[in-house]
Amino acid sequence: MTGNSLNTLAPTPLARGYAVFASDGGHQSTAASPGADASALANEEAYSNWLSDAPRKARDVAGQIIRAYYGVDAARFYAVGSSTGGREALFATARSPADWDGALVLYPARDVVSLTLGLTATLQALSAPGAFPSAAKRSLVWDAVLAECDALDGLADGVVGDVASCNGRFDVTALRCMGGEDTGDACLSDAQIHALEAINAPVRLASPLADGDTELAGFNVYSAAQGVGTDSPLEPHVQSVDLGSRAPTFPVDPLTSSFAAALADGFMRHVVVRDPSFDYRTFDVRTFGPHATRVEELSALDGGDADMGGFAARGGKLLLLHGTGDMLTSPRTTERYVDGLQASLGATAAGAMLRYYEVPGFQHSVSTVFQVSWDGLSALERWVEGGEDPGDAEVVTDLAGVPGRTRPLCRYPTFARYRGTGDPDDAASFECAAP
C-alpha cells in the first residue's frame, strides 16, 4: 500500500521517497467482504502465508527489485501494518529480525486461535434468545458508563480515559429492567445483561492452548460507544466492526451481521472444522469438542511472534498502538503480548525496543468517540534513525469525536489525565498517569 496509516495528513511514504511494497496475504477474493473470506485458508500453504509468511516473501522479492532498479540495496526496511497486517509485521520482525529495522504495528490481529475463539464466545452470548442489545440499548449503556467513568481521568469529555478503573467499578446490573424482562429502551433485560457481562469477562479454557493461553481475554465492551446510533458518517462502520445491527445468524447475513461474525464463521468452517456447512455458533469455545487436536495444531503456530530477542538484540524498534474500545481484536490480548515481551526480554531490553500505546475511545480502525490521526511512521523514523525515543511525547489528533482536539500518547499502562487547568482540547493540558 502507498497510503498512510491512521488517517495522518503527512506526506505518503511514496511521496517521502520510500520504495513501497505490500502483500495480499497470499490470496485474493471476489467475495462481498473479501477481508472475511476464509475459504482459501483451507489450503495449508495459503493459511501459512496469511498467518505469517507473506511479508517475508514479499520483502525478499522487493529487496531484489530495489537492488536491480536502483543499483543499491535499500538502506532500511520498515514493516507497517494494522490488524492482519499488524500480526504479519510482528511475525516478520520476530522470525527474520535481520531483515527489518523497525515496525509500526496497529491493533494487531495476533494469536489467531484465541482471537477467533474470543469472537465466537461473544457471538454466542449475543445469539442467546433476547440477548442482542439494540442501538438504543447500547446508547443507554454508554450514557451510564459516561456518567460513572468519564470524569475518572479528570475531565468529562466523552472519552473514558481510565479504562482499568472503569472496568472495576461500572455495574451493568444497575440498568436491569424490573423483573428482568425486556420492557423497553430505558433498561436492560437479564438476557442482555448476561450477554454484556459474558463479553467483558475472560473465558477459562478447559486446557491450555499450545501457545500457553489458559483463557480468552474478553473485551472492554463498556468503555467505547459500540454502535449507539449517532448521526456520524462513521457510525455504520463502527456498528459493522462491533456488534452489528442484529443478532448473529447462520448463514451470516453480510448486511446486518458484524465483521466479527464473518471472521469467526469463515475461520471455524474452513480452517478449524473444515466443513463449509458448520454453524460457528455451536462451537465449544472451552473444550473445543472433537476439534481439540486441530485447535492445538493451529494454536502452536500462533506463538511465532513471541520471540523478539533477535530483533531487540539488533537494535530494532517496535511502535505498537491499540484502541481500548476495539471489539474485533481485543486490546487485552495486546496487553498480554507486551507483558510477555517484557518478561522474556527483561525490562532493559524491552524498554530499548518497544513502545506500546493505548488510545481511549478508539476502536478497530474507526471511532465516533476518538478517531485517531497519528504520523507513526515519522515517530518510528526518528527513533530508528535519530535515536529520538518517542516516550510520552507523541500526540494524536481526533478527527470525529471533537475534530481537532489532541491527546498525548501515553505508554501502557498509563493513561492521559487532565491536569485540572488548561485547554481541554490540547494535549499539553494532560499528563500520563498510572491507573
Coordinates of N, CA, C and O in Angstrom, one line a residue, residues 290-416:
P290 N -14.8 -32.2 19.6 CA -14.0 -33.2 18.7 C -12.9 -32.5 17.9 O -12.1 -33.2 17.2
H291 N -12.8 -31.2 18.0 CA -11.8 -30.5 17.2 C -10.6 -30.0 18.0 O -9.8 -29.2 17.6
A292 N -10.4 -30.6 19.2 CA -9.3 -30.2 20.1 C -7.9 -30.4 19.5 O -7.1 -29.5 19.6
T293 N -7.7 -31.4 18.8 CA -6.4 -31.7 18.1 C -6.1 -30.6 17.1 O -5.0 -30.1 17.0
R294 N -7.1 -30.3 16.3 CA -6.9 -29.2 15.3 C -6.7 -27.9 15.9 O -5.8 -27.1 15.4
V295 N -7.4 -27.5 17.0 CA -7.2 -26.3 17.6 C -5.7 -26.2 18.2 O -5.1 -25.2 18.1
E296 N -5.3 -27.3 18.8 CA -3.9 -27.4 19.3 C -2.9 -27.2 18.2 O -1.9 -26.4 18.4
E297 N -3.1 -27.8 17.0 CA -2.2 -27.6 15.9 C -2.1 -26.2 15.5 O -1.0 -25.6 15.2
L298 N -3.3 -25.6 15.4 CA -3.3 -24.2 14.9 C -2.7 -23.2 15.9 O -2.0 -22.3 15.6
S299 N -3.0 -23.4 17.2 CA -2.5 -22.5 18.2 C -1.0 -22.6 18.4 O -0.4 -21.7 18.8
A300 N -0.4 -23.8 18.0 CA 1.0 -23.9 18.0 C 1.7 -23.0 17.1 O 2.9 -22.6 17.2
L301 N 1.0 -22.6 16.0 CA 1.5 -21.7 15.0 C 1.5 -20.2 15.5 O 2.2 -19.4 14.9
D302 N 0.6 -19.9 16.5 CA 0.4 -18.5 16.9 C 1.5 -17.9 17.7 O 1.6 -16.7 17.8
G303 N 2.4 -18.7 18.3 CA 3.4 -18.2 19.1 C 4.6 -17.7 18.4 O 5.6 -17.3 19.1
G304 N 4.7 -17.7 17.1 CA 5.9 -17.4 16.4 C 6.2 -15.9 16.4 O 7.3 -15.5 16.0
D305 N 5.4 -15.1 17.0 CA 5.7 -13.6 17.1 C 6.2 -13.3 18.5 O 6.4 -12.1 18.8
A306 N 6.3 -14.3 19.4 CA 6.6 -14.0 20.8 C 8.1 -13.9 21.1 O 8.5 -13.3 22.1
D307 N 8.9 -14.4 20.2 CA 10.4 -14.4 20.5 C 11.0 -13.2 19.7 O 11.4 -13.3 18.6
M308 N 11.1 -12.1 20.4 CA 11.6 -10.9 19.8 C 13.0 -10.6 20.2 O 13.5 -9.5 20.1
G309 N 13.7 -11.6 20.8 CA 15.0 -11.4 21.3 C 16.0 -11.0 20.2 O 16.9 -10.2 20.4
G310 N 15.9 -11.7 19.0 CA 16.8 -11.3 17.9 C 16.6 -9.9 17.4 O 17.6 -9.2 17.1
F311 N 15.4 -9.5 17.4 CA 15.0 -8.1 16.9 C 15.5 -7.1 17.9 O 16.1 -6.1 17.5
A312 N 15.3 -7.4 19.2 CA 15.8 -6.5 20.2 C 17.3 -6.4 20.2 O 17.9 -5.3 20.4
A313 N 18.0 -7.5 20.0 CA 19.5 -7.6 20.0 C 20.1 -6.8 18.9 O 21.2 -6.2 19.1
R314 N 19.4 -6.7 17.8 CA 20.0 -6.0 16.6 C 19.6 -4.5 16.7 O 20.0 -3.7 15.8
G315 N 18.9 -4.1 17.8 CA 18.5 -2.7 17.9 C 17.3 -2.3 17.2 O 17.0 -1.1 17.0
G316 N 16.4 -3.3 16.8 CA 15.2 -3.0 16.2 C 14.2 -2.2 17.1 O 14.3 -2.3 18.3
K317 N 13.3 -1.5 16.5 CA 12.4 -0.7 17.3 C 10.9 -1.0 16.9 O 10.6 -1.2 15.7
L318 N 10.1 -1.2 17.9 CA 8.7 -1.6 17.6 C 7.8 -0.5 18.3 O 7.8 -0.3 19.5
L319 N 7.0 0.1 17.4 CA 5.9 1.0 17.9 C 4.6 0.2 17.8 O 4.2 -0.2 16.7
L320 N 3.8 0.1 18.9 CA 2.6 -0.7 18.9 C 1.5 0.2 19.5 O 1.7 0.9 20.5
L321 N 0.3 0.2 18.8 CA -0.8 1.0 19.2 C -2.1 0.2 19.1 O -2.3 -0.5 18.1
H322 N -3.0 0.4 20.1 CA -4.3 -0.3 20.1 C -5.3 0.6 20.8 O -5.0 1.3 21.7
G323 N -6.5 0.7 20.2 CA -7.6 1.4 20.8 C -8.2 0.6 22.0 O -8.5 -0.6 21.8
T324 N -8.6 1.2 23.1 CA -9.2 0.5 24.2 C -10.6 0.0 23.9 O -11.0 -1.0 24.5
G325 N -11.3 0.5 22.9 CA -12.6 0.1 22.6 C -12.7 -0.9 21.4 O -13.8 -1.1 20.9
D326 N -11.6 -1.5 21.1 CA -11.6 -2.4 19.9 C -12.4 -3.7 20.3 O -12.0 -4.4 21.2
M327 N -13.5 -4.0 19.5 CA -14.3 -5.1 19.7 C -14.0 -6.3 18.7 O -14.7 -7.3 18.7
L328 N -13.0 -6.1 17.9 CA -12.6 -7.1 16.9 C -11.3 -7.8 17.3 O -11.3 -9.0 17.3
T329 N -10.3 -7.0 17.7 CA -9.1 -7.5 18.2 C -8.9 -6.9 19.6 O -8.6 -5.7 19.7
S330 N -9.1 -7.7 20.6 CA -9.1 -7.1 22.0 C -7.8 -6.5 22.4 O -6.7 -7.2 22.3
P331 N -7.8 -5.3 22.9 CA -6.5 -4.7 23.4 C -6.0 -5.5 24.6 O -4.8 -5.4 24.9
R332 N -6.8 -6.2 25.3 CA -6.3 -7.0 26.4 C -5.3 -8.1 25.9 O -4.4 -8.5 26.6
T333 N -5.6 -8.6 24.7 CA -4.6 -9.6 24.1 C -3.3 -8.9 23.8 O -2.2 -9.5 24.0
T334 N -3.3 -7.7 23.3 CA -2.1 -7.0 23.0 C -1.4 -6.7 24.3 O -0.1 -6.7 24.4
E335 N -2.1 -6.3 25.4 CA -1.5 -6.1 26.7 C -0.8 -7.3 27.2 O 0.4 -7.2 27.7
R336 N -1.4 -8.5 27.0 CA -0.7 -9.7 27.4 C 0.6 -10.0 26.6 O 1.6 -10.5 27.1
Y337 N 0.5 -9.6 25.3 CA 1.7 -9.8 24.5 C 2.8 -8.9 25.0 O 4.0 -9.4 25.1
V338 N 2.5 -7.7 25.3 CA 3.5 -6.7 25.8 C 4.1 -7.2 27.1 O 5.3 -7.2 27.3
D339 N 3.2 -7.6 28.0 CA 3.6 -8.2 29.3 C 4.6 -9.3 29.1 O 5.6 -9.5 29.8
G340 N 4.2 -10.2 28.1 CA 5.1 -11.4 27.8 C 6.4 -11.0 27.3 O 7.5 -11.6 27.7
L341 N 6.5 -10.0 26.4 CA 7.8 -9.5 25.9 C 8.6 -8.9 27.0 O 9.9 -9.2 27.1
Q342 N 8.0 -8.1 27.9 CA 8.8 -7.6 29.0 C 9.3 -8.6 29.9 O 10.5 -8.5 30.4
A343 N 8.6 -9.7 30.1 CA 9.0 -10.8 31.0 C 10.1 -11.6 30.3 O 11.1 -11.9 31.0
S344 N 10.0 -11.8 29.0 CA 11.0 -12.7 28.3 C 12.3 -11.9 28.0 O 13.4 -12.5 28.1
L345 N 12.2 -10.7 27.7 CA 13.4 -9.9 27.3 C 14.0 -9.2 28.5 O 15.2 -8.9 28.5
G346 N 13.2 -9.0 29.5 CA 13.7 -8.2 30.7 C 13.4 -6.7 30.4 O 13.3 -6.2 29.3
A347 N 13.4 -6.0 31.5 CA 12.9 -4.6 31.4 C 13.8 -3.7 30.5 O 13.4 -2.9 29.8
T348 N 15.2 -3.9 30.6 CA 16.1 -3.1 29.9 C 16.0 -3.3 28.4 O 15.8 -2.3 27.6
A349 N 16.0 -4.6 27.9 CA 15.9 -4.8 26.5 C 14.6 -4.5 26.0 O 14.5 -3.9 24.8
A350 N 13.5 -4.8 26.7 CA 12.2 -4.4 26.2 C 12.0 -2.9 26.1 O 11.4 -2.4 25.2
G351 N 12.6 -2.2 27.1 CA 12.5 -0.8 27.1 C 13.2 -0.1 26.0 O 12.8 0.9 25.5
A352 N 14.3 -0.8 25.5 CA 15.0 -0.2 24.4 C 14.4 -0.5 23.1 O 14.6 0.2 22.1
M353 N 13.5 -1.5 23.0 CA 12.9 -1.9 21.8 C 11.5 -1.5 21.6 O 11.1 -1.1 20.4
L354 N 10.7 -1.4 22.6 CA 9.2 -1.4 22.5 C 8.6 -0.1 23.1 O 9.0 0.3 24.2
R355 N 7.6 0.5 22.4 CA 6.8 1.5 23.0 C 5.3 1.1 22.6 O 5.0 0.9 21.4
Y356 N 4.5 0.8 23.6 CA 3.1 0.4 23.4 C 2.2 1.5 23.9 O 2.3 1.9 25.1
Y357 N 1.3 1.9 23.1 CA 0.3 3.0 23.4 C -1.1 2.5 23.3 O -1.4 1.8 22.3
E358 N -2.0 2.8 24.2 CA -3.4 2.6 24.1 C -4.1 3.9 24.0 O -3.8 4.9 24.7
V359 N -5.1 4.0 23.0 CA -5.9 5.2 22.8 C -7.3 5.0 23.3 O -8.1 4.3 22.7
P360 N -7.7 5.7 24.4 CA -9.0 5.5 24.9 C -10.1 6.0 23.8 O -9.9 7.0 23.2
G361 N -11.1 5.2 23.7 CA -12.2 5.5 22.8 C -12.0 5.0 21.4 O -13.0 4.9 20.6
F362 N -10.8 4.8 21.0 CA -10.5 4.3 19.6 C -10.9 2.9 19.5 O -10.6 2.1 20.4
Q363 N -11.5 2.5 18.3 CA -12.0 1.2 18.1 C -11.1 0.6 17.0 O -10.0 0.9 16.9
H364 N -11.7 -0.4 16.2 CA -10.9 -1.1 15.2 C -10.8 -0.2 14.0 O -11.7 -0.4 13.1
S365 N -9.9 0.6 13.8 CA -9.6 1.5 12.7 C -10.5 2.7 12.6 O -10.2 3.6 11.8
V366 N -11.6 2.7 13.4 CA -12.5 3.8 13.2 C -13.2 4.0 14.6 O -13.4 3.1 15.3
S367 N -13.7 5.3 14.8 CA -14.4 5.5 16.0 C -15.2 6.8 15.9 O -14.7 7.8 15.3
T368 N -16.4 6.9 16.5 CA -17.1 8.1 16.6 C -16.8 8.9 17.9 O -17.1 10.0 18.0
V369 N -16.0 8.2 18.8 CA -15.6 8.8 20.1 C -14.3 9.6 20.0 O -14.2 10.7 20.3
F370 N -13.3 8.9 19.4 CA -12.0 9.5 19.2 C -11.4 8.8 18.0 O -10.9 7.7 18.1
Q371 N -11.5 9.5 16.9 CA -10.9 8.9 15.6 C -9.5 9.4 15.5 O -9.2 10.6 15.2
V372 N -8.6 8.4 15.5 CA -7.1 8.8 15.7 C -6.5 9.2 14.3 O -6.7 8.6 13.3
S373 N -5.8 10.3 14.4 CA -4.8 10.6 13.3 C -3.4 10.8 13.9 O -3.3 11.5 14.9
W374 N -2.5 10.0 13.4 CA -1.1 10.0 14.0 C -0.1 9.6 12.9 O -0.3 8.6 12.2
D375 N 0.9 10.3 12.9 CA 2.0 10.0 11.9 C 3.0 9.1 12.6 O 4.1 9.5 13.0
G376 N 2.7 7.8 12.8 CA 3.5 6.9 13.5 C 4.8 6.6 12.7 O 5.8 6.3 13.3
L377 N 4.7 6.7 11.4 CA 5.9 6.4 10.6 C 7.1 7.4 10.9 O 8.2 7.0 11.0
S378 N 6.7 8.7 11.0 CA 7.7 9.7 11.3 C 8.3 9.4 12.7 O 9.5 9.6 13.0
A379 N 7.4 9.0 13.7 CA 7.9 8.7 15.0 C 8.9 7.5 15.0 O 9.9 7.5 15.6
L380 N 8.6 6.5 14.1 CA 9.5 5.4 14.0 C 10.8 5.8 13.4 O 11.9 5.4 13.8
E381 N 10.7 6.6 12.3 CA 11.9 7.1 11.7 C 12.9 7.8 12.7 O 14.1 7.6 12.7
R382 N 12.3 8.7 13.5 CA 13.1 9.5 14.4 C 13.7 8.6 15.4 O 14.9 8.8 15.9
W383 N 13.0 7.5 15.8 CA 13.6 6.6 16.8 C 14.7 5.8 16.3 O 15.8 5.6 16.9
V384 N 14.5 5.2 15.1 CA 15.4 4.3 14.5 C 16.6 5.1 14.0 O 17.8 4.7 14.2
E385 N 16.4 6.2 13.3 CA 17.4 6.9 12.5 C 18.1 8.0 13.3 O 19.3 8.3 13.0
G386 N 17.4 8.5 14.3 CA 18.0 9.6 15.1 C 18.1 9.3 16.6 O 18.6 10.2 17.3
G387 N 17.6 8.2 17.0 CA 17.7 7.8 18.4 C 16.8 8.6 19.3 O 16.9 8.7 20.5
E388 N 15.7 9.2 18.7 CA 14.8 10.0 19.4 C 13.6 9.2 20.0 O 12.7 8.8 19.2
D389 N 13.7 8.8 21.2 CA 12.7 8.0 21.9 C 11.4 8.7 21.9 O 11.3 9.8 22.4
P390 N 10.3 8.1 21.3 CA 9.0 8.7 21.3 C 8.4 8.9 22.7 O 7.7 9.9 23.0
G391 N 8.8 8.0 23.6 CA 8.4 8.1 25.0 C 6.9 8.5 25.2 O 6.0 7.8 24.5
D392 N 6.6 9.5 25.9 CA 5.3 10.0 26.1 C 5.1 11.3 25.3 O 4.2 12.1 25.6
A393 N 6.0 11.6 24.3 CA 6.0 12.9 23.7 C 5.1 12.9 22.4 O 4.8 14.0 21.9
E394 N 4.6 11.7 22.0 CA 3.8 11.7 20.8 C 2.3 12.2 21.1 O 1.8 12.0 22.2
V395 N 1.7 12.8 20.1 CA 0.4 13.4 20.2 C -0.5 12.8 19.1 O -0.1 12.7 18.0
V396 N -1.7 12.5 19.5 CA -2.7 12.0 18.5 C -3.8 13.1 18.4 O -4.1 13.8 19.3
T397 N -4.4 13.2 17.2 CA -5.5 14.2 16.9 C -6.8 13.4 16.6 O -6.8 12.4 16.0
D398 N -7.8 14.0 17.2 CA -9.2 13.4 17.0 C -9.8 14.0 15.7 O -9.8 15.2 15.6
L399 N -10.3 13.2 14.9 CA -11.0 13.6 13.6 C -12.5 13.6 13.7 O -13.1 14.0 12.7
A400 N -13.1 13.0 14.7 CA -14.5 12.7 14.7 C -15.2 13.1 16.0 O -16.2 13.8 15.9
G401 N -14.8 12.7 17.1 CA -15.5 13.0 18.4 C -15.6 14.5 18.6 O -16.6 15.1 18.7
V402 N -14.4 15.1 18.7 CA -14.3 16.6 18.8 C -13.1 16.9 17.8 O -12.0 16.9 18.2
P403 N -13.5 17.1 16.5 CA -12.4 17.3 15.5 C -11.4 18.3 15.9 O -11.7 19.5 16.2
G404 N -10.1 17.9 15.8 CA -9.0 18.8 16.1 C -8.5 18.7 17.5 O -7.4 19.3 17.7
R405 N -9.2 18.1 18.4 CA -8.6 18.1 19.8 C -7.4 17.1 19.8 O -7.4 16.1 19.0
T406 N -6.5 17.3 20.7 CA -5.3 16.4 20.7 C -5.2 15.8 22.1 O -5.7 16.4 23.1
R407 N -4.5 14.7 22.2 CA -4.2 14.0 23.4 C -2.8 13.4 23.3 O -2.4 13.0 22.2
P408 N -2.1 13.3 24.4 CA -0.8 12.6 24.4 C -1.0 11.1 24.3 O -2.0 10.6 24.8
L409 N 0.0 10.5 23.6 CA 0.0 9.0 23.6 C 0.8 8.6 24.8 O 2.0 9.0 25.0
C410 N 0.2 7.9 25.7 CA 0.8 7.5 27.0 C 1.2 6.0 26.9 O 0.4 5.2 26.5
R411 N 2.4 5.8 27.4 CA 2.9 4.4 27.4 C 2.0 3.5 28.3 O 1.8 3.9 29.5
Y412 N 1.5 2.4 27.8 CA 0.8 1.4 28.7 C 1.6 1.0 29.9 O 2.8 0.8 29.7
P413 N 1.0 1.0 31.1 CA -0.4 1.0 31.4 C -0.9 2.4 31.8 O -1.9 2.6 32.4
T414 N -0.1 3.5 31.5 CA -0.5 4.8 31.9 C -1.6 5.3 31.0 O -1.8 4.8 29.9
F415 N -2.3 6.4 31.4 CA -3.3 7.0 30.5 C -3.3 8.5 30.7 O -2.6 9.0 31.6
A416 N -3.9 9.2 29.7 CA -3.8 10.7 29.7 C -4.8 11.2 30.8 O -6.0 11.1 30.6

